Amino acid sequence: MKEQLEAFQAAALDTIAQADTLSALEEARVKYLGRKGAITEILRGLGKVSAEERPAMGQLANVVKGAIGSALDDRKVELSATADAAREESEAVDLSLPGRRPQRGHIHMVNQVTEEIIDIFAGLGFQVAVGPDIETEFYNFDSLNTPADHPARDSHDTFFVKPGVVLRTHTSPVQMRVMEQVQPPVAVLAPGRVYRVDYDASHSPMFNQIEGLLVDEGVTFADLKGTLMHFVHHLFGKNTKVRFRPHFFPFTEPSAEMDISCTVCSGKGCRLCKNSGWLEALGCGMVHPEVFKHANYDYEKYSGFAFGLGIDRIAMLRHAVPSINHLYDNDLRFLEQF
Ligand code: PHE
């Protein structure tokens, strides 16, 4: 039995010395000292040893067990140290490497232009107002003097949510929502998304408008003209000319469309202005008395003007963008240029 124990110790110590990972070491422990391990097997043989020899053998077995145990402990300390060192090396941070710049977003071109326009009108005392994108037919059309059988309603190509409820086709319903809430004098600017069934290079089914409304005693078309000229000069530069052409909107009378001299050729004629020298910029007019009636405003006492401009169009004119869809495709190669 003595030889058996000595051979066992030698084999165990050898395996332990050769274990080069912590899991290999754990395998060795189970193999030699585990409950079902080799040492248990040998100790079972103690019963066959003679009574005189038995205490000495028991003692020897304990010594062997102790030796293997401490060899396991020592090897474990060694292996842990190497594992730690390896981990430290693989996780090491090289502080001298150049950093990676985080991606930084910026304000979308359409929103930049919106903010610029709001700033210009804020300087004149206009306040920002908002209304819902999902609007009733009453606010979008009827209250604006555009009843169901009105031919102008066709040109809006409306998206219906359900009968009587639409995606607003313009920001003009905000006029009515504001007038229901406050008494004159009123000077508001209402930016927002609008929707029409229309899709090509110059039309997107969703686009942005800014509505302007000013109501007070004695407001005239001259006030409308002066206000819009101030706006154009600030946004496009002092040398930009404006002209007003008679037009029709159900909710203004008289109505006009305002053109600005071409931002590319300054009026000489080019591809953008189709050689006319002018670009269509917005629709406007004096608030129709029928609209004041819906708002319960005294149309004998008050007058006002309103205008509605397409922000996307203005942004495209400013930056010479060929298709409105570029604004909404969310292609960073495009957006990052502005
Ligand atoms: N709502 C009109 C449109 O979308 C623009 C407009 C607004 C015209 C206010 C006159 C007054 O075309």
mmCIF file of N, CA, C and O in Angstrom, residues 72-147:
data_model
loop_
_atom_site.group_PDB
_atom_site.id
_atom_site.type_symbol
_atom_site.label_atom_id
_atom_site.label_comp_id
_atom_site.label_asym_id
_atom_site.label_seq_id
_atom_site.Cartn_x
_atom_site.Cartn_y
_atom_site.Cartn_z
ATOM 1 N N LEU A 72 -1.949 21.628 -5.202
ATOM 2 C CA LEU A 72 -3.089 22.203 -5.935
ATOM 3 C C LEU A 72 -3.216 23.694 -5.625
ATOM 4 O O LEU A 72 -3.379 24.528 -6.528
ATOM 5 N N ASP A 73 -3.135 24.043 -4.337
ATOM 6 C CA ASP A 73 -3.268 25.449 -3.940
ATOM 7 C C ASP A 73 -2.188 26.309 -4.592
ATOM 8 O O ASP A 73 -2.490 27.380 -5.151
ATOM 9 N N ASP A 74 -0.948 25.818 -4.533
ATOM 10 C CA ASP A 74 0.159 26.611 -5.082
ATOM 11 C C ASP A 74 -0.034 26.846 -6.578
ATOM 12 O O ASP A 74 0.122 27.956 -7.088
ATOM 13 N N ARG A 75 -0.399 25.723 -7.280
ATOM 14 C CA ARG A 75 -0.555 25.840 -8.736
ATOM 15 C C ARG A 75 -1.705 26.794 -9.070
ATOM 16 O O ARG A 75 -1.649 27.551 -10.023
ATOM 17 N N LYS A 76 -2.720 26.752 -8.209
ATOM 18 C CA LYS A 76 -3.874 27.614 -8.453
ATOM 19 C C LYS A 76 -3.455 29.078 -8.371
ATOM 20 O O LYS A 76 -3.841 29.906 -9.218
ATOM 21 N N VAL A 77 -2.642 29.397 -7.371
ATOM 22 C CA VAL A 77 -2.168 30.783 -7.234
ATOM 23 C C VAL A 77 -1.376 31.184 -8.479
ATOM 24 O O VAL A 77 -1.605 32.255 -9.050
ATOM 25 N N GLU A 78 -0.498 30.292 -8.929
ATOM 26 C CA GLU A 78 0.308 30.593 -10.127
ATOM 27 C C GLU A 78 -0.566 30.862 -11.342
ATOM 28 O O GLU A 78 -0.416 31.864 -12.043
ATOM 29 N N LEU A 79 -1.504 29.905 -11.571
ATOM 30 C CA LEU A 79 -2.341 30.022 -12.775
ATOM 31 C C LEU A 79 -3.227 31.264 -12.731
ATOM 32 O O LEU A 79 -3.421 31.940 -13.743
ATOM 33 N N SER A 80 -3.770 31.596 -11.548
ATOM 34 C CA SER A 80 -4.614 32.784 -11.431
ATOM 35 C C SER A 80 -3.818 34.017 -11.799
ATOM 36 O O SER A 80 -4.312 34.926 -12.469
ATOM 37 N N ALA A 81 -2.584 34.064 -11.345
ATOM 38 C CA ALA A 81 -1.750 35.235 -11.625
ATOM 39 C C ALA A 81 -1.535 35.390 -13.127
ATOM 40 O O ALA A 81 -1.682 36.489 -13.675
ATOM 41 N N THR A 82 -1.261 34.266 -13.819
ATOM 42 C CA THR A 82 -1.060 34.363 -15.281
ATOM 43 C C THR A 82 -2.360 34.783 -15.957
ATOM 44 O O THR A 82 -2.348 35.593 -16.876
ATOM 45 N N ALA A 83 -3.497 34.213 -15.496
ATOM 46 C CA ALA A 83 -4.779 34.570 -16.106
ATOM 47 C C ALA A 83 -5.048 36.063 -15.928
ATOM 48 O O ALA A 83 -5.480 36.751 -16.856
ATOM 49 N N ASP A 84 -4.791 36.574 -14.722
ATOM 50 C CA ASP A 84 -4.995 38.009 -14.460
ATOM 51 C C ASP A 84 -4.130 38.850 -15.384
ATOM 52 O O ASP A 84 -4.599 39.824 -15.974
ATOM 53 N N ALA A 85 -2.887 38.439 -15.495
ATOM 54 C CA ALA A 85 -1.959 39.218 -16.319
ATOM 55 C C ALA A 85 -2.443 39.246 -17.765
ATOM 56 O O ALA A 85 -2.443 40.290 -18.424
ATOM 57 N N ALA A 86 -2.913 38.062 -18.251
ATOM 58 C CA ALA A 86 -3.387 37.992 -19.641
ATOM 59 C C ALA A 86 -4.598 38.898 -19.825
ATOM 60 O O ALA A 86 -4.719 39.605 -20.822
ATOM 61 N N ARG A 87 -5.505 38.857 -18.857
ATOM 62 C CA ARG A 87 -6.710 39.681 -18.974
ATOM 63 C C ARG A 87 -6.341 41.166 -18.977
ATOM 64 O O ARG A 87 -6.827 41.933 -19.794
ATOM 65 N N GLU A 88 -5.439 41.510 -18.066
ATOM 66 C CA GLU A 88 -5.019 42.913 -18.016
ATOM 67 C C GLU A 88 -4.455 43.369 -19.348
ATOM 68 O O GLU A 88 -4.746 44.450 -19.825
ATOM 69 N N GLU A 89 -3.676 42.474 -19.948
ATOM 70 C CA GLU A 89 -3.058 42.863 -21.213
ATOM 71 C C GLU A 89 -4.118 43.050 -22.298
ATOM 72 O O GLU A 89 -4.115 44.033 -23.031
ATOM 73 N N SER A 90 -5.086 42.088 -22.360
ATOM 74 C CA SER A 90 -6.070 42.172 -23.446
ATOM 75 C C SER A 90 -7.043 43.329 -23.234
ATOM 76 O O SER A 90 -7.607 43.857 -24.169
ATOM 77 N N GLU A 91 -7.231 43.722 -21.962
ATOM 78 C CA GLU A 91 -8.184 44.806 -21.727
ATOM 79 C C GLU A 91 -7.501 46.156 -21.607
ATOM 80 O O GLU A 91 -8.144 47.161 -21.333
ATOM 81 N N ALA A 92 -6.227 46.183 -21.811
ATOM 82 C CA ALA A 92 -5.483 47.426 -21.598
ATOM 83 C C ALA A 92 -5.967 48.510 -22.551
ATOM 84 O O ALA A 92 -6.322 48.260 -23.692
ATOM 85 N N VAL A 93 -6.042 49.729 -22.072
ATOM 86 C CA VAL A 93 -6.463 50.873 -22.885
ATOM 87 C C VAL A 93 -5.226 51.685 -23.217
ATOM 88 O O VAL A 93 -4.470 52.053 -22.318
ATOM 89 N N ASP A 94 -5.063 51.932 -24.506
ATOM 90 C CA ASP A 94 -3.929 52.759 -24.909
ATOM 91 C C ASP A 94 -4.393 54.206 -24.986
ATOM 92 O O ASP A 94 -5.062 54.627 -25.921
ATOM 93 N N LEU A 95 -4.016 54.938 -23.928
ATOM 94 C CA LEU A 95 -4.520 56.310 -23.828
ATOM 95 C C LEU A 95 -3.897 57.243 -24.857
ATOM 96 O O LEU A 95 -4.339 58.371 -25.027
ATOM 97 N N SER A 96 -2.891 56.763 -25.560
ATOM 98 C CA SER A 96 -2.249 57.648 -26.532
ATOM 99 C C SER A 96 -2.902 57.545 -27.912
ATOM 100 O O SER A 96 -2.605 58.315 -28.808
ATOM 101 N N LEU A 97 -3.846 56.559 -28.085
ATOM 102 C CA LEU A 97 -4.527 56.426 -29.392
ATOM 103 C C LEU A 97 -5.434 57.633 -29.628
ATOM 104 O O LEU A 97 -6.012 58.160 -28.686
ATOM 105 N N PRO A 98 -5.588 58.054 -30.909
ATOM 106 C CA PRO A 98 -6.510 59.164 -31.173
ATOM 107 C C PRO A 98 -7.950 58.736 -30.903
ATOM 108 O O PRO A 98 -8.302 57.577 -31.113
ATOM 109 N N GLY A 99 -8.817 59.638 -30.426
ATOM 110 C CA GLY A 99 -10.190 59.298 -30.082
ATOM 111 C C GLY A 99 -11.056 59.171 -31.309
ATOM 112 O O GLY A 99 -10.653 59.513 -32.414
ATOM 113 N N ARG A 100 -12.263 58.605 -31.095
ATOM 114 C CA ARG A 100 -13.238 58.545 -32.188
ATOM 115 C C ARG A 100 -14.289 59.617 -31.919
ATOM 116 O O ARG A 100 -14.922 59.630 -30.874
ATOM 117 N N ARG A 101 -14.475 60.507 -32.889
ATOM 118 C CA ARG A 101 -15.399 61.620 -32.713
ATOM 119 C C ARG A 101 -16.842 61.104 -32.698
ATOM 120 O O ARG A 101 -17.234 60.351 -33.580
ATOM 121 N N PRO A 102 -17.665 61.488 -31.713
ATOM 122 C CA PRO A 102 -19.072 61.061 -31.750
ATOM 123 C C PRO A 102 -19.800 61.790 -32.873
ATOM 124 O O PRO A 102 -19.482 62.940 -33.179
ATOM 125 N N GLN A 103 -20.772 61.103 -33.517
ATOM 126 C CA GLN A 103 -21.562 61.738 -34.581
ATOM 127 C C GLN A 103 -22.439 62.813 -33.962
ATOM 128 O O GLN A 103 -23.124 62.577 -32.986
ATOM 129 N N ARG A 104 -22.417 63.976 -34.587
ATOM 130 C CA ARG A 104 -23.205 65.060 -34.029
ATOM 131 C C ARG A 104 -24.303 65.444 -35.011
ATOM 132 O O ARG A 104 -24.031 65.657 -36.183
ATOM 133 N N GLY A 105 -25.539 65.492 -34.557
ATOM 134 C CA GLY A 105 -26.639 65.891 -35.433
ATOM 135 C C GLY A 105 -26.739 67.401 -35.534
ATOM 136 O O GLY A 105 -25.986 68.125 -34.879
ATOM 137 N N HIS A 106 -27.608 67.881 -36.394
ATOM 138 C CA HIS A 106 -27.855 69.312 -36.445
ATOM 139 C C HIS A 106 -29.286 69.561 -36.901
ATOM 140 O O HIS A 106 -29.980 68.637 -37.310
ATOM 141 N N ILE A 107 -29.703 70.790 -36.820
ATOM 142 C CA ILE A 107 -31.088 71.109 -37.128
ATOM 143 C C ILE A 107 -31.346 70.919 -38.626
ATOM 144 O O ILE A 107 -30.559 71.353 -39.463
ATOM 145 N N HIS A 108 -32.444 70.241 -38.958
ATOM 146 C CA HIS A 108 -32.819 69.977 -40.356
ATOM 147 C C HIS A 108 -33.018 71.300 -41.098
ATOM 148 O O HIS A 108 -33.502 72.276 -40.536
ATOM 149 N N MET A 109 -32.625 71.278 -42.375
ATOM 150 C CA MET A 109 -32.666 72.502 -43.175
ATOM 151 C C MET A 109 -34.041 73.176 -43.134
ATOM 152 O O MET A 109 -34.144 74.403 -43.005
ATOM 153 N N VAL A 110 -35.095 72.378 -43.211
ATOM 154 C CA VAL A 110 -36.446 72.952 -43.191
ATOM 155 C C VAL A 110 -36.716 73.654 -41.859
ATOM 156 O O VAL A 110 -37.300 74.728 -41.806
ATOM 157 N N ASN A 111 -36.229 73.044 -40.780
ATOM 158 C CA ASN A 111 -36.428 73.673 -39.472
ATOM 159 C C ASN A 111 -35.566 74.924 -39.305
ATOM 160 O O ASN A 111 -35.960 75.876 -38.628
ATOM 161 N N GLN A 112 -34.379 74.890 -39.923
ATOM 162 C CA GLN A 112 -33.541 76.105 -39.876
ATOM 163 C C GLN A 112 -34.268 77.275 -40.526
ATOM 164 O O GLN A 112 -34.321 78.379 -39.975
ATOM 165 N N VAL A 113 -34.843 77.017 -41.710
ATOM 166 C CA VAL A 113 -35.553 78.088 -42.415
ATOM 167 C C VAL A 113 -36.783 78.527 -41.613
ATOM 168 O O VAL A 113 -37.071 79.718 -41.492
ATOM 169 N N THR A 114 -37.511 77.548 -41.036
ATOM 170 C CA THR A 114 -38.670 77.887 -40.200
ATOM 171 C C THR A 114 -38.263 78.831 -39.074
ATOM 172 O O THR A 114 -38.918 79.846 -38.820
ATOM 173 N N GLU A 115 -37.162 78.497 -38.409
ATOM 174 C CA GLU A 115 -36.715 79.332 -37.292
ATOM 175 C C GLU A 115 -36.342 80.735 -37.757
ATOM 176 O O GLU A 115 -36.646 81.719 -37.089
ATOM 177 N N GLU A 116 -35.683 80.803 -38.929
ATOM 178 C CA GLU A 116 -35.319 82.122 -39.467
ATOM 179 C C GLU A 116 -36.565 82.966 -39.726
ATOM 180 O O GLU A 116 -36.607 84.157 -39.389
ATOM 181 N N ILE A 117 -37.580 82.328 -40.321
ATOM 182 C CA ILE A 117 -38.805 83.065 -40.656
ATOM 183 C C ILE A 117 -39.522 83.520 -39.381
ATOM 184 O O ILE A 117 -39.965 84.666 -39.269
ATOM 185 N N ILE A 118 -39.582 82.606 -38.400
ATOM 186 C CA ILE A 118 -40.222 82.968 -37.132
ATOM 187 C C ILE A 118 -39.496 84.156 -36.497
ATOM 188 O O ILE A 118 -40.123 85.086 -35.993
ATOM 189 N N ASP A 119 -38.165 84.128 -36.539
ATOM 190 C CA ASP A 119 -37.383 85.228 -35.957
ATOM 191 C C ASP A 119 -37.740 86.563 -36.598
ATOM 192 O O ASP A 119 -37.884 87.572 -35.913
ATOM 193 N N ILE A 120 -37.869 86.549 -37.930
ATOM 194 C CA ILE A 120 -38.168 87.805 -38.635
ATOM 195 C C ILE A 120 -39.525 88.355 -38.189
ATOM 196 O O ILE A 120 -39.664 89.533 -37.850
ATOM 197 N N PHE A 121 -40.537 87.476 -38.138
ATOM 198 C CA PHE A 121 -41.872 87.953 -37.754
ATOM 199 C C PHE A 121 -41.974 88.230 -36.250
ATOM 200 O O PHE A 121 -42.740 89.100 -35.834
ATOM 201 N N ALA A 122 -41.199 87.498 -35.455
ATOM 202 C CA ALA A 122 -41.200 87.776 -34.012
ATOM 203 C C ALA A 122 -40.728 89.210 -33.786
ATOM 204 O O ALA A 122 -41.227 89.911 -32.899
ATOM 205 N N GLY A 123 -39.793 89.655 -34.621
ATOM 206 C CA GLY A 123 -39.301 91.025 -34.521
ATOM 207 C C GLY A 123 -40.388 92.055 -34.793
ATOM 208 O O GLY A 123 -40.284 93.215 -34.386
ATOM 209 N N LEU A 124 -41.449 91.632 -35.497
ATOM 210 C CA LEU A 124 -42.568 92.538 -35.780
ATOM 211 C C LEU A 124 -43.695 92.367 -34.758
ATOM 212 O O LEU A 124 -44.746 92.982 -34.882
ATOM 213 N N GLY A 125 -43.498 91.481 -33.785
ATOM 214 C CA GLY A 125 -44.507 91.297 -32.742
ATOM 215 C C GLY A 125 -45.443 90.117 -32.953
ATOM 216 O O GLY A 125 -46.429 89.972 -32.238
ATOM 217 N N PHE A 126 -45.157 89.277 -33.946
ATOM 218 C CA PHE A 126 -45.998 88.087 -34.165
ATOM 219 C C PHE A 126 -45.656 87.012 -33.135
ATOM 220 O O PHE A 126 -44.491 86.837 -32.765
ATOM 221 N N GLN A 127 -46.680 86.286 -32.680
ATOM 222 C CA GLN A 127 -46.468 85.170 -31.763
ATOM 223 C C GLN A 127 -46.743 83.863 -32.475
ATOM 224 O O GLN A 127 -47.554 83.823 -33.398
ATOM 225 N N VAL A 128 -46.111 82.787 -32.019
ATOM 226 C CA VAL A 128 -46.294 81.488 -32.664
ATOM 227 C C VAL A 128 -47.547 80.802 -32.116
ATOM 228 O O VAL A 128 -47.782 80.797 -30.916
ATOM 229 N N ALA A 129 -48.352 80.255 -33.036
ATOM 230 C CA ALA A 129 -49.545 79.491 -32.648
ATOM 231 C C ALA A 129 -49.483 78.139 -33.353
ATOM 232 O O ALA A 129 -48.875 78.030 -34.414
ATOM 233 N N VAL A 130 -50.091 77.117 -32.745
ATOM 234 C CA VAL A 130 -50.120 75.809 -33.410
ATOM 235 C C VAL A 130 -51.525 75.224 -33.374
ATOM 236 O O VAL A 130 -52.345 75.599 -32.528
ATOM 237 N N GLY A 131 -51.790 74.329 -34.317
ATOM 238 C CA GLY A 131 -53.063 73.618 -34.356
ATOM 239 C C GLY A 131 -52.787 72.170 -34.706
ATOM 240 O O GLY A 131 -51.656 71.815 -35.042
ATOM 241 N N PRO A 132 -53.831 71.312 -34.645
ATOM 242 C CA PRO A 132 -53.636 69.879 -34.891
ATOM 243 C C PRO A 132 -53.430 69.553 -36.371
ATOM 244 O O PRO A 132 -53.970 70.232 -37.237
ATOM 245 N N ASP A 133 -52.635 68.498 -36.652
ATOM 246 C CA ASP A 133 -52.458 68.008 -38.025
ATOM 247 C C ASP A 133 -53.744 67.319 -38.503
ATOM 248 O O ASP A 133 -54.104 67.402 -39.667
ATOM 249 N N ILE A 134 -54.395 66.594 -37.594
ATOM 250 C CA ILE A 134 -55.667 65.952 -37.928
ATOM 251 C C ILE A 134 -56.762 66.948 -37.567
ATOM 252 O O ILE A 134 -56.895 67.350 -36.411
ATOM 253 N N GLU A 135 -57.504 67.360 -38.581
ATOM 254 C CA GLU A 135 -58.383 68.518 -38.431
ATOM 255 C C GLU A 135 -59.792 68.146 -38.886
ATOM 256 O O GLU A 135 -59.967 67.214 -39.681
ATOM 257 N N THR A 136 -60.780 68.844 -38.384
ATOM 258 C CA THR A 136 -62.139 68.584 -38.878
ATOM 259 C C THR A 136 -62.333 69.329 -40.196
ATOM 260 O O THR A 136 -61.659 70.327 -40.472
ATOM 261 N N GLU A 137 -63.257 68.811 -41.017
ATOM 262 C CA GLU A 137 -63.564 69.505 -42.260
ATOM 263 C C GLU A 137 -64.064 70.917 -41.973
ATOM 264 O O GLU A 137 -63.862 71.823 -42.768
ATOM 265 N N PHE A 138 -64.713 71.080 -40.824
ATOM 266 C CA PHE A 138 -65.213 72.406 -40.484
ATOM 267 C C PHE A 138 -64.067 73.416 -40.399
ATOM 268 O O PHE A 138 -64.100 74.465 -41.028
ATOM 269 N N TYR A 139 -63.029 73.098 -39.632
ATOM 270 C CA TYR A 139 -61.915 74.055 -39.491
ATOM 271 C C TYR A 139 -61.102 74.165 -40.774
ATOM 272 O O TYR A 139 -60.652 75.241 -41.141
ATOM 273 N N ASN A 140 -60.904 73.025 -41.449
ATOM 274 C CA ASN A 140 -60.042 73.041 -42.636
ATOM 275 C C ASN A 140 -60.711 73.747 -43.822
ATOM 276 O O ASN A 140 -60.037 74.378 -44.632
ATOM 277 N N PHE A 141 -62.066 73.619 -43.906
ATOM 278 C CA PHE A 141 -62.766 74.162 -45.089
ATOM 279 C C PHE A 141 -63.929 75.086 -44.730
ATOM 280 O O PHE A 141 -63.901 76.278 -45.040
ATOM 281 N N ASP A 142 -64.987 74.527 -44.092
ATOM 282 C CA ASP A 142 -66.242 75.275 -43.943
ATOM 283 C C ASP A 142 -66.063 76.627 -43.250
ATOM 284 O O ASP A 142 -66.539 77.643 -43.732
ATOM 285 N N SER A 143 -65.345 76.623 -42.123
ATOM 286 C CA SER A 143 -65.189 77.880 -41.386
ATOM 287 C C SER A 143 -64.369 78.879 -42.195
ATOM 288 O O SER A 143 -64.394 80.076 -41.919
ATOM 289 N N LEU A 144 -63.630 78.377 -43.185
ATOM 290 C CA LEU A 144 -62.819 79.263 -44.027
ATOM 291 C C LEU A 144 -63.553 79.565 -45.336
ATOM 292 O O LEU A 144 -62.941 79.751 -46.384
ATOM 293 N N ASN A 145 -64.877 79.571 -45.248
ATOM 294 C CA ASN A 145 -65.684 79.983 -46.391
ATOM 295 C C ASN A 145 -65.496 79.060 -47.598
ATOM 296 O O ASN A 145 -65.554 79.512 -48.731
ATOM 297 N N THR A 146 -65.248 77.770 -47.326
ATOM 298 C CA THR A 146 -65.063 76.806 -48.407
ATOM 299 C C THR A 146 -66.005 75.626 -48.195
ATOM 300 O O THR A 146 -65.591 74.565 -47.734
ATOM 301 N N PRO A 147 -67.308 75.783 -48.482
ATOM 302 C CA PRO A 147 -68.278 74.700 -48.229
ATOM 303 C C PRO A 147 -68.038 73.495 -49.139
ATOM 304 O O PRO A 147 -67.266 73.574 -50.097
#
